[in-house]
XYZ file of C-alpha atoms in Angstrom:
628
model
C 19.971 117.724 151.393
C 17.277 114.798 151.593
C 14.769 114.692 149.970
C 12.144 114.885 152.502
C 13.679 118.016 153.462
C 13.564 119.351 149.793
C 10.572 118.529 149.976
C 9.636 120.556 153.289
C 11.404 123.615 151.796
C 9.224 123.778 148.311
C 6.186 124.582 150.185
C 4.211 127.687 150.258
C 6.365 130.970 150.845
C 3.797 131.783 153.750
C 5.016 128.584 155.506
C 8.669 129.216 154.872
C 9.825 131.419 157.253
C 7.437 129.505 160.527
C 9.417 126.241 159.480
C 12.538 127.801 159.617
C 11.472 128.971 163.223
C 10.770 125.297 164.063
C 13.880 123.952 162.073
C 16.085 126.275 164.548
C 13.871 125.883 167.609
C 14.571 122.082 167.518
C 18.454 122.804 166.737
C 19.532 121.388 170.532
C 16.287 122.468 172.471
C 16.606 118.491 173.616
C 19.951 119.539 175.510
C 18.828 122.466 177.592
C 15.736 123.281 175.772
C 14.496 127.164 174.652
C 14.500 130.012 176.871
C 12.882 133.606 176.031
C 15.083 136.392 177.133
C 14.719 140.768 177.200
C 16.631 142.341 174.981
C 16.644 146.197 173.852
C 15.205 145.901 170.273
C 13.177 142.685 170.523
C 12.891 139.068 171.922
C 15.732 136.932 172.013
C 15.222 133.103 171.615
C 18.153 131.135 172.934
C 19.188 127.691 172.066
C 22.279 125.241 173.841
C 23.573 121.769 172.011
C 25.885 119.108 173.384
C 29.511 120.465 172.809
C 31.075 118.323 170.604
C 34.685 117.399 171.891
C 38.260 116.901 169.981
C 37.828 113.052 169.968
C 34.591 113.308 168.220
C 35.780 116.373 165.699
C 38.733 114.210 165.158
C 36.565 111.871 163.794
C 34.200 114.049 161.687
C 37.254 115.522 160.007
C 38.833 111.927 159.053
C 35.121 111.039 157.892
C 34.855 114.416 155.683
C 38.965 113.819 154.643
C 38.026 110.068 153.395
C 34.809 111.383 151.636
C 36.376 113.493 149.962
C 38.861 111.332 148.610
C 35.888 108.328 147.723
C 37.678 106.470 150.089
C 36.334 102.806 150.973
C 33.470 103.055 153.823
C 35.262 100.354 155.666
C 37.714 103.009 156.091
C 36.109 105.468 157.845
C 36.146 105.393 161.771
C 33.253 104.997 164.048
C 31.526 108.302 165.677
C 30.841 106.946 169.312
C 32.762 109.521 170.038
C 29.663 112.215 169.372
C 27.252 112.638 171.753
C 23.512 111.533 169.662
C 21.402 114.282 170.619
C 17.588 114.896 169.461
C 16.791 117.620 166.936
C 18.910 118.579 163.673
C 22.510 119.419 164.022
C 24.384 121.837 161.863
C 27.671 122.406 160.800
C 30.110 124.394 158.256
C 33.128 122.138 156.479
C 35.633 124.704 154.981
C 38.666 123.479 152.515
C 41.611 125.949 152.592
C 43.232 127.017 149.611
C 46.474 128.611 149.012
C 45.836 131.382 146.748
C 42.071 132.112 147.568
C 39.431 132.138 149.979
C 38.952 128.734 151.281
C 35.566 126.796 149.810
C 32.621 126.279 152.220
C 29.655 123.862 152.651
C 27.090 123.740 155.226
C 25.023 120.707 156.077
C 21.869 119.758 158.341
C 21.078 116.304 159.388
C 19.286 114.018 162.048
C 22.888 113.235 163.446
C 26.362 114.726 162.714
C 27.190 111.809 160.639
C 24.083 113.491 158.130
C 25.188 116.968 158.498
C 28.656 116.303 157.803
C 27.895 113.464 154.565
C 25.500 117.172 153.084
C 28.358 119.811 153.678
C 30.786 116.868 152.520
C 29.053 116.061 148.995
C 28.827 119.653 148.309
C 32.424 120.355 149.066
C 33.338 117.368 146.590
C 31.155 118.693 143.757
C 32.735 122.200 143.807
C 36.716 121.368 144.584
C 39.141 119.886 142.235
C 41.196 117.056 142.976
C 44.213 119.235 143.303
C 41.947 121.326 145.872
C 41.038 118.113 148.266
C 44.817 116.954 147.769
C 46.318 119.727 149.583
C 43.775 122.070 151.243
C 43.246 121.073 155.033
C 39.679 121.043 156.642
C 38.352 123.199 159.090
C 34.886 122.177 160.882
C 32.686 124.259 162.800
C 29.731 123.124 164.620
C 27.076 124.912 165.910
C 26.485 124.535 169.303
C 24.098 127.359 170.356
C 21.833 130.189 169.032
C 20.275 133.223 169.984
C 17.997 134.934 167.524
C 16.982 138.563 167.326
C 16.187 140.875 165.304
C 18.235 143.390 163.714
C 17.529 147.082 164.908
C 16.152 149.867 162.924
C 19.485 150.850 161.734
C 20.573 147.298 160.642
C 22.949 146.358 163.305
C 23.362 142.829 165.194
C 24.527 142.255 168.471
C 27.472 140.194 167.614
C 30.891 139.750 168.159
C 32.232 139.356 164.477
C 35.201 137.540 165.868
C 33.489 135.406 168.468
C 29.689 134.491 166.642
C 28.443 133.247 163.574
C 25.755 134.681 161.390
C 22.689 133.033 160.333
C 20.527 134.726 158.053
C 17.519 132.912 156.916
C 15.929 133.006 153.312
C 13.392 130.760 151.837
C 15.192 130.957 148.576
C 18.230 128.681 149.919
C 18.091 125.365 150.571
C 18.851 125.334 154.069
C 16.594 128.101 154.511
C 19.639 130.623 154.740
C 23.293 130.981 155.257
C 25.352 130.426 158.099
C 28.558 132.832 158.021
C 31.279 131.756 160.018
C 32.847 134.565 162.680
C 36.210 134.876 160.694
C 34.251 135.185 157.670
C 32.922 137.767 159.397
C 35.960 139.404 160.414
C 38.475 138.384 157.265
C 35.836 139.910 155.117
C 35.007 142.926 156.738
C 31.334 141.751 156.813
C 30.343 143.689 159.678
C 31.823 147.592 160.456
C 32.465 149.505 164.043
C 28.962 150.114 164.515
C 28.003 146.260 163.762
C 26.156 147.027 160.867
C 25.785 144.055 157.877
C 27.616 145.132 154.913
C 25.332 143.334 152.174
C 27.371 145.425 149.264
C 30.095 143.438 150.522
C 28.268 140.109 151.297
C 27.528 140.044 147.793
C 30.967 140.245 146.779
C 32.043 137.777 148.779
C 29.676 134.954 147.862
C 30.162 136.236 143.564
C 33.297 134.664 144.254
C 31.812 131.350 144.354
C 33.014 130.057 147.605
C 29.646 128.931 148.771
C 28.515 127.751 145.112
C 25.923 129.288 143.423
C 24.481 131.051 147.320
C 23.385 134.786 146.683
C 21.519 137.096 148.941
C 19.723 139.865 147.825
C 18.889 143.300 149.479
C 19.744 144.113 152.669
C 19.460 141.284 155.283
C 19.823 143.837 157.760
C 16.735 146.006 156.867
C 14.549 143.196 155.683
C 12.525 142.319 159.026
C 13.650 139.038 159.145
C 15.279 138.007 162.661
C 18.905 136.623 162.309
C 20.733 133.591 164.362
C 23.863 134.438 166.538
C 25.450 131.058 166.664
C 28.223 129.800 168.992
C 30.220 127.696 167.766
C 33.059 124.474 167.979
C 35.615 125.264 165.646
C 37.994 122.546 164.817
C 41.221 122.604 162.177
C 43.222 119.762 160.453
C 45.947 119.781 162.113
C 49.234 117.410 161.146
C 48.267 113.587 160.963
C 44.127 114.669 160.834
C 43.952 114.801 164.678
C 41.318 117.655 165.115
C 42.931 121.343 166.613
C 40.528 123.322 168.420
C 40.338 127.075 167.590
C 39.353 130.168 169.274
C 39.033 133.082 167.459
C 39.666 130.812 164.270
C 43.562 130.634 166.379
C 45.060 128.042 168.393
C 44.589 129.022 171.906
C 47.615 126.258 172.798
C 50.638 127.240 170.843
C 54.005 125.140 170.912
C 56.654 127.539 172.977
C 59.398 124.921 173.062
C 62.737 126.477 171.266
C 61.967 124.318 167.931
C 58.237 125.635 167.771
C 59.315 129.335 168.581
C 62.304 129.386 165.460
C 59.700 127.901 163.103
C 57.226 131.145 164.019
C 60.566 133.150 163.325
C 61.111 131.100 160.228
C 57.379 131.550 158.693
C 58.307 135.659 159.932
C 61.438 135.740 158.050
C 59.504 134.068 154.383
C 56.799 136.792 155.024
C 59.466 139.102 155.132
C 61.144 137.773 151.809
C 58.208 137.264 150.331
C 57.546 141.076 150.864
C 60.574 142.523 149.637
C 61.407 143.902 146.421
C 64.030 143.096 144.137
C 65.967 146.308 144.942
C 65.830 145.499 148.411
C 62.764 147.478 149.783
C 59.921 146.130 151.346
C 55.907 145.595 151.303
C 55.534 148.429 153.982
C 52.280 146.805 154.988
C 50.131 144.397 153.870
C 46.144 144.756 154.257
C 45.147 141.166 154.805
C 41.648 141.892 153.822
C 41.508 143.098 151.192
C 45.167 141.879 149.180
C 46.716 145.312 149.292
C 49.785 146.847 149.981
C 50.826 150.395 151.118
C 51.980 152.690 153.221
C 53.908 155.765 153.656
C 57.762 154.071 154.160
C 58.969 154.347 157.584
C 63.267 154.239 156.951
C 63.578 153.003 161.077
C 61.341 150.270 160.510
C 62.711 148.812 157.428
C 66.167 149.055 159.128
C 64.772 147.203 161.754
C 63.436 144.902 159.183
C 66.782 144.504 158.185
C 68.003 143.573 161.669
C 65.505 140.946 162.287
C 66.466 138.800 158.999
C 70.470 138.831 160.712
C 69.104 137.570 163.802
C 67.021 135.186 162.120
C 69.971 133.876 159.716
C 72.305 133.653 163.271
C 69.371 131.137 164.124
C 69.595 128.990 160.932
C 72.004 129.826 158.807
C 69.690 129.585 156.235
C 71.353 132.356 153.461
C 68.575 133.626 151.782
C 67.951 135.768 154.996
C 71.194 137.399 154.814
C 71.233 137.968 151.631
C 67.514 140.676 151.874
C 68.679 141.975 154.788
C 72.392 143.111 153.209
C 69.698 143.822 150.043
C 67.742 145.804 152.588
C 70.912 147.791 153.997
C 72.189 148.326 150.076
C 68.726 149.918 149.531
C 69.162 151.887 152.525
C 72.790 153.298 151.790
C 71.128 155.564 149.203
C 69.167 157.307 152.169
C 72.638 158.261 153.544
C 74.148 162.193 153.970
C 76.447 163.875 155.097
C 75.797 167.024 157.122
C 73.985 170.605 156.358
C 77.365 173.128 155.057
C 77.224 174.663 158.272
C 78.175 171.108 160.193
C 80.664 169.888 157.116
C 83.423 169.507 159.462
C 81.336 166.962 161.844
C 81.680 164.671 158.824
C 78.546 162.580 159.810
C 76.146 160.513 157.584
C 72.331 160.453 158.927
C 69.514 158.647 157.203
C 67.577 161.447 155.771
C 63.795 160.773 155.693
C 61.087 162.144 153.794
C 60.757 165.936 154.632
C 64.703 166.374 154.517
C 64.780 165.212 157.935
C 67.230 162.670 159.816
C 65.565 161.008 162.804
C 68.189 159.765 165.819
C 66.672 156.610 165.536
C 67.017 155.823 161.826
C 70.846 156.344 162.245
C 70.844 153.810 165.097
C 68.411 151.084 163.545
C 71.123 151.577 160.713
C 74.038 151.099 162.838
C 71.960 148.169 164.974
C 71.849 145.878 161.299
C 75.378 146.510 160.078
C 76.326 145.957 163.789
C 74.081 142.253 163.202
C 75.317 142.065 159.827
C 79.279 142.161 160.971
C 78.477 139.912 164.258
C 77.070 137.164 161.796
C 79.232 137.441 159.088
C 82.752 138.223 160.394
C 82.793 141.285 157.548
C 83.418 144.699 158.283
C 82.657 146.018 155.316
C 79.987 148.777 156.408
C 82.329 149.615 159.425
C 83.428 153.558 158.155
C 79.619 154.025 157.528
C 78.032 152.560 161.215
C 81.471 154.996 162.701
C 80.231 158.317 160.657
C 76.482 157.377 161.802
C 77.675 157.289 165.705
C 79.082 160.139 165.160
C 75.489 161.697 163.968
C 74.234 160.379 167.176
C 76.925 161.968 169.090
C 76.395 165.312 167.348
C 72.642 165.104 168.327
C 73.749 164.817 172.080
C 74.271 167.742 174.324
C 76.434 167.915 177.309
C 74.204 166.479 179.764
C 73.420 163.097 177.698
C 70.366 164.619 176.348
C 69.777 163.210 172.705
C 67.945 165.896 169.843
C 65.425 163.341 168.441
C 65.827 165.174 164.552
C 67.968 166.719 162.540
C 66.921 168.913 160.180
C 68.280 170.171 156.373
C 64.967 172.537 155.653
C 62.969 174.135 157.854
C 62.462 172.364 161.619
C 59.210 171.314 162.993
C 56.972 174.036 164.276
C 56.975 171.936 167.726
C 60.236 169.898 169.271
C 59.608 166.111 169.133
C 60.903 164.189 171.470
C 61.087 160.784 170.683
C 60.631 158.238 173.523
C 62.534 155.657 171.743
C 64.914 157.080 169.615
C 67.638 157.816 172.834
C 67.496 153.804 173.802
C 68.140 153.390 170.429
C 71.261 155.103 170.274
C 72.214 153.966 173.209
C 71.936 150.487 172.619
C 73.944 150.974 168.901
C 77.147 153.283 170.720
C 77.450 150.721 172.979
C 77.156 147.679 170.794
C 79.979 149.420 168.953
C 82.129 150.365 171.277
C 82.762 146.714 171.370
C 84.472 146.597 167.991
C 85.993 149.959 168.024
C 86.716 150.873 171.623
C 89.003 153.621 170.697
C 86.147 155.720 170.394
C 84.146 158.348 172.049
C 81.060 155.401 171.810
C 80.698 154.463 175.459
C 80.857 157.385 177.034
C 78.349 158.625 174.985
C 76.428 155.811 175.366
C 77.011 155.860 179.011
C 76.009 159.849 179.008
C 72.680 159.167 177.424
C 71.501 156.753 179.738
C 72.500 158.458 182.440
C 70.527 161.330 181.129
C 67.244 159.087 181.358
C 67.542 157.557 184.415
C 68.648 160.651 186.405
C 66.303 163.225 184.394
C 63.529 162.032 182.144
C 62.507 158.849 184.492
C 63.203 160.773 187.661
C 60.539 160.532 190.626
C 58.678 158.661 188.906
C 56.928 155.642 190.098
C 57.585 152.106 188.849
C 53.744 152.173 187.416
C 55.019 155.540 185.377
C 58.022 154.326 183.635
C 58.052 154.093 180.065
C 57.935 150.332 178.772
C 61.492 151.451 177.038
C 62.487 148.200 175.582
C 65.210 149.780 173.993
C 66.659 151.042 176.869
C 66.810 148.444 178.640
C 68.095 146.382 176.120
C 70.831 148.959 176.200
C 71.334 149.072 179.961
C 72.230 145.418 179.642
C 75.177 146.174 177.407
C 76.012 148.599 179.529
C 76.303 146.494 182.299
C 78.405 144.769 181.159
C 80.694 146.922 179.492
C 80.891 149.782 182.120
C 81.709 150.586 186.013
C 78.379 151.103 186.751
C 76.657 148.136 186.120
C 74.999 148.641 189.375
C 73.233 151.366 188.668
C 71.929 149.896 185.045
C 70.607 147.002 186.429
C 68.812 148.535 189.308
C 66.870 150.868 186.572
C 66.282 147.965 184.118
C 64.742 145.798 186.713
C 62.550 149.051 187.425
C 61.749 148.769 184.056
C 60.804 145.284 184.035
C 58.772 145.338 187.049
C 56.609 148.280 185.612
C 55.968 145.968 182.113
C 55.153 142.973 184.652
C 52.651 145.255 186.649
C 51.035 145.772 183.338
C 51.006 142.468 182.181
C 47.396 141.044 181.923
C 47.314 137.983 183.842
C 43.604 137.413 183.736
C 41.387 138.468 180.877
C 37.641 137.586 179.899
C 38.548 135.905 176.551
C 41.509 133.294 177.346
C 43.182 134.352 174.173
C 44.106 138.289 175.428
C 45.797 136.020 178.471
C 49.715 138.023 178.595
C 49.349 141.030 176.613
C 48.417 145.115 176.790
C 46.084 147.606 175.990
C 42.776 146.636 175.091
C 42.165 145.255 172.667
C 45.587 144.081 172.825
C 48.104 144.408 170.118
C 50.769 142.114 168.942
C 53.657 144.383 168.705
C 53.357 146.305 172.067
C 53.379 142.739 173.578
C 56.545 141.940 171.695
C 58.534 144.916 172.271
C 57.789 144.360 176.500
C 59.219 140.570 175.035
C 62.159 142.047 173.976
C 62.713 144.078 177.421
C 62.075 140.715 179.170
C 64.386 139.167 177.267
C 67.159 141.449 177.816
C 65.727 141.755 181.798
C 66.140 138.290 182.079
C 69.480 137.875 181.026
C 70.887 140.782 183.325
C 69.489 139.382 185.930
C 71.074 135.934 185.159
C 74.188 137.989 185.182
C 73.461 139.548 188.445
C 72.714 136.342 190.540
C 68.965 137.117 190.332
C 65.690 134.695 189.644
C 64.801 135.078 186.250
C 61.709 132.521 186.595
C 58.839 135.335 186.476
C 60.372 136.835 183.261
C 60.618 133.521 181.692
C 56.759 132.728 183.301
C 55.366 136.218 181.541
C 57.652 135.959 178.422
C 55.893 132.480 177.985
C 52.317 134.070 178.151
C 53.585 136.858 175.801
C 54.686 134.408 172.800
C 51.952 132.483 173.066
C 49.876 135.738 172.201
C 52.321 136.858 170.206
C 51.936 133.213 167.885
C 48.004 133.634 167.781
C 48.641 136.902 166.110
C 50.739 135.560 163.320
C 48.650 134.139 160.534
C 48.459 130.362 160.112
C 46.556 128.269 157.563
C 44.025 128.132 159.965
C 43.873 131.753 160.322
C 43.867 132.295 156.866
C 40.937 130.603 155.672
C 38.707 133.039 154.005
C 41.491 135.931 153.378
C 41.707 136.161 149.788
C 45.910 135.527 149.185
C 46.284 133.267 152.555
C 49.826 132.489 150.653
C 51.165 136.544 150.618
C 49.915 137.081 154.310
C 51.143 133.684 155.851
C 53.839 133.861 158.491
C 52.969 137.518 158.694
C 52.601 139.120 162.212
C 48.683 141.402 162.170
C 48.302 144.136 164.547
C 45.545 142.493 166.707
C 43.385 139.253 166.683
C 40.598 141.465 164.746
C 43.247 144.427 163.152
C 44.285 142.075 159.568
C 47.583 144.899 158.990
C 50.926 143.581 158.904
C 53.517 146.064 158.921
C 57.166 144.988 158.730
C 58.163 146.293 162.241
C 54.816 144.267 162.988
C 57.028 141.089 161.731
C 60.504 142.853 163.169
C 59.127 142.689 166.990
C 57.264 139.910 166.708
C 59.949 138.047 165.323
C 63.368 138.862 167.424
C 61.000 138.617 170.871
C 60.445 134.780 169.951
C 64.382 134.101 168.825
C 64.721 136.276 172.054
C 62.930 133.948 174.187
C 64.018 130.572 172.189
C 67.843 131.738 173.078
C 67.054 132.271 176.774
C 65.614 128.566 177.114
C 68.273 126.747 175.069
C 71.063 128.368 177.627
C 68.942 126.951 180.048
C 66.438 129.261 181.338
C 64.905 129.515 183.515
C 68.170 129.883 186.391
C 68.871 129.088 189.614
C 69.454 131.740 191.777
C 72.506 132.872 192.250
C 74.095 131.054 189.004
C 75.481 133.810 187.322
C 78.315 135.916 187.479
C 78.506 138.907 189.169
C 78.869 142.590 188.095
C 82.616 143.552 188.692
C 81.659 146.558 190.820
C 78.440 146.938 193.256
């Protein structure tokens, strides 16, 4: 800080807070100027400043990048590019780290070059050399303010992924701290209710990742007002050139077939990275806090299993068929054969916790080996995937109607049935009545769907269907292994048609742009993916435009990318390197769960496959169904 500043902020504590005032008052008021709003629990005072611009961040971040490294100041390019603007600007420089929470400065000047040379000098005095070697930069300016005060129960109005915090104290020397939104968020700052969690402020800042910064008490109940700052966030992206964020994501994400593998890639090493040497996996990972968990879901880490075979078809890099056959090894122990009363089915069934077997577990099972042998060429687990069909044929009743459990103690009070579980068989019988048409595989296959189209989804409208990704990822092996293709593809595209209805096409924040539910979710958007996926290629099949399931598979990846955790993203977690690649639940849920990854991950090799065979098609360029 200068020292006319330092000066300014040794004055009498009576003064303090009134400077401060000013200080923020002047923050931009030359670009817009101040204007007093109503707001339910006191005045708001709101402030606007210049945007700055990627040319201009560019700059800043090569300036902070050669500063850091002492560089020459003949080196250093020119900021023309940034707007001069009257009043102080302020800014936050953050250096990533690979095993902790990334260090932060903040800095106040005349100009940006002043702000940025304050935050930049601190940054240098706390790093190592190590540190500014391989960290990358992240800048955020401020650009506006509103300050209020917090209510009687503590809370802000503030959107902890959206808005930064300032909180003023005398006792700093920028008269308080500016917290970044996913600081905020990554931290856990702020709960449901928006209430300041100063127990875990503290904690945060003991970590030294804003030097030697405390706050004490409760910001929230002192009576001081606090600053809800907008900001310009910009990353370090490859070669320096500045990468804007939203959300601390990339709102522009590369969908061409090399950038969608690499996302699969960066799945798959989360997914190594989270397995255990006897071939189980990190159920879920809590971002947040660095902890893993979880009751163990057997379908999921079958599914698990699947993903790494699709991802080693992809790249033929080994180490991802080697944990998934570790992951269907571990899984082989969760085998049995039937109650004594069955004996003669002579069936095996992945038994789950509670000494039941679930319909689905045997067909995620049968799904991998299925992968497995496809990739390979060895048909090693073939008697085990042909005793698990016939589990799923057991669990089948005359009129295609699948039982979604099978149980060795007592049964559930209630039936469950599963709305998944029957695609999921489905999908496995026919996938292996490919390699072993001699049996009874098809027809069942064939029964089951049947069973769903003419009796579960019957009547209803296209807006009711079930988004049944499995099914229809089914349907289109059925098409084209059966005599009624017809009939399959007219219910898929029903299917596809309800998930495009539901598709949002518009949305408030630019980054919810292609997804569901609200907030929406990562893996809800990448199981639709997978439907789309499979929609897309029937349709090829059929003669039929595929371009709006290309169009809305495009929107969905790009969400599905700013849900999987980047450097960028991963700036103030505490372990960015054990949560990188991995797939979270939402842009403000920090879980990753395996299926999370599973989803996430086949819907992009899904979509990559589509556009190196060319997608999106002509019409009329496929092949036909043999029979109408």
């Amino acid at each position: 800080m200068t020292s006319s500043r330092a000066l300014m902020w040794r004055g009498a504590s009576s003064r303090r807070i009134s400077l401060l005032v000013s200080l923020l008052l002047s923050l931009g008021a030359a670009c817009g100027g101040a204007s007093q709003e109503g707001a339910a629990g006191g005045a708001q005072s709101r402030v606007q400043v210049t945007p700055v611009g990627a040319e201009c961040a560019s700059a800043l971040l090569r300036n902070a990048r050669l500063e850091l490294e002492a560089a020459s100041e003949t080196d250093r390019p020119a900021l023309a590019a940034c707007t001069p603007v009257a009043g102080e600007r302020w800014l936050a420089l953050s250096l990533g780290r690979p095993a902790s929470s990334a260090l932060v400065a903040q800095g106040r000047g005349e100009d940006l070059a002043a702000a940025l040379a304050e935050a930049t000098a601190d940054l240098r005095s706390r790093s190592t050399a190590e540190e500014r070697r391989s960290g990358r930069l992240k800048l955020d300016v401020v650009t506006g303010r509103v300050d209020a005060p917090f209510d009687s129960e503590g809370r802000a109005r503030i959107d902890r992924t959206l808005h930064g915090l300032f909180l003023p104290d005398d006792k700093l020397p920028d008269g308080g701290l500016l917290l970044l939104p996913e600081e905020l968020s990554t931290r856990r700052l702020f709960n449901s209710k928006q209430d300041l969690q100063s127990g875990r402020l503290r904690d945060y800042l003991a970590e030294g990742v804003r030097g030697a910064v405390r706050i004490a008490g409760n910001p929230g109940k002192s009576g001081a007002p606090y600053g809800r700052l907008e900001l310009a966030s910009y990353f370090e992206g490859e070669g320096g050139a500045a990468v804007e964020l939203y959300r601390g994501n990339r709102l522009e994400q590369d969908l061409s077939p090399e950038g969608l593998l690499a996302a699969a890639v960066l799945g798959g090493d989360y997914l190594l990275r989270h397995q255990h040497p006897d071939g189980s996996f990190d159920y879920t990972y809590q971002v947040k806090t660095d902890e893993v968990g979880g009751s163990y879901n057997l379908l999921r880490h079958a599914g698990a299993c699947y993903s790494l075979f699709e991802l080693y078809e992809a790249t033929r890099d080994k180490r991802y068929l080697e944990a998934g056959s570790r992951g269907l090894e571990w899984l082989r122990q969760h085998f049995r054969g039937p109650k004594p009363e069955d004996e003669a089915q002579g069936f095996l069934a992945v038994v789950s916790p509670g000494e039941e077997a679930k319909l689905g577990g045997a067909a995620l099972a049968v799904l991998a080996m299925l992968r497995y042998q496809q990739v390979t060429g060895d048909d090693r687990w073939l008697p085990d995937m042909k005793r698990l069909a016939r589990f799923m044929v057991f669990q089948q009743d005359e009129d295609g109607k699948f039982a979604s459990k099978y149980f060795y103690g007592k049964p559930d009070p209630k039936p469950f049935d599963s709305i998944y579980y029957p695609g999921e068989a489905i999908l496995a019988l026919a996938r292996l009545s490919r390699i072993d048409p001699e049996g009874p595989w098809l027809e069942a296959s064939m029964d089951g769907a049947g069973w769903l189209i003419g009796v579960r989804d019957l009547g209803k409208t296209v807006d009711r269907l079930p988004h049944d990704h499995w099914l229809l990822i089914g349907l289109d092996e059925l098409y084209q292994l059966s005599d009624q293709g017809r009939t399959f593809y007219i219910h898929g595209r029903r299917i596809a048609d309800s998930i495009l209805r539901a598709q949002r096409r518009r949305a408030q924040f630019p980054d919810w742009v292609g997804t569901f539910y609200t907030p929406p979710r990562s893996t809800p958007t990448a199981t639709r993916a997978e439907a789309l996926v499979a929609m897309a290629k029937m349709a090829h099949r059929a003669g039929d435009d595929t371009r709006r399931y290309i169009d809305a598979l495009r929107l969905m990846a790009a969400f599905e990318r700013r849900t999987q955790l980047y450097d960028e993203s991963l700036l103030y977690a505490p372990r960015p390197d054990l949560a990188r690649g991995g797939f979270r639940r939402g842009l403000d849920h920090w879980e990753v769960r395996i299926d999370y990854v599973q989803h996430n991950l086949s819907a992009l090799l899904g979509l990559r496959q589509l556009l190196l065979d060319g997608a999106p098609w002509p019409v009329d360029s496929g092949p036909k169904p043999a029979t109408p």
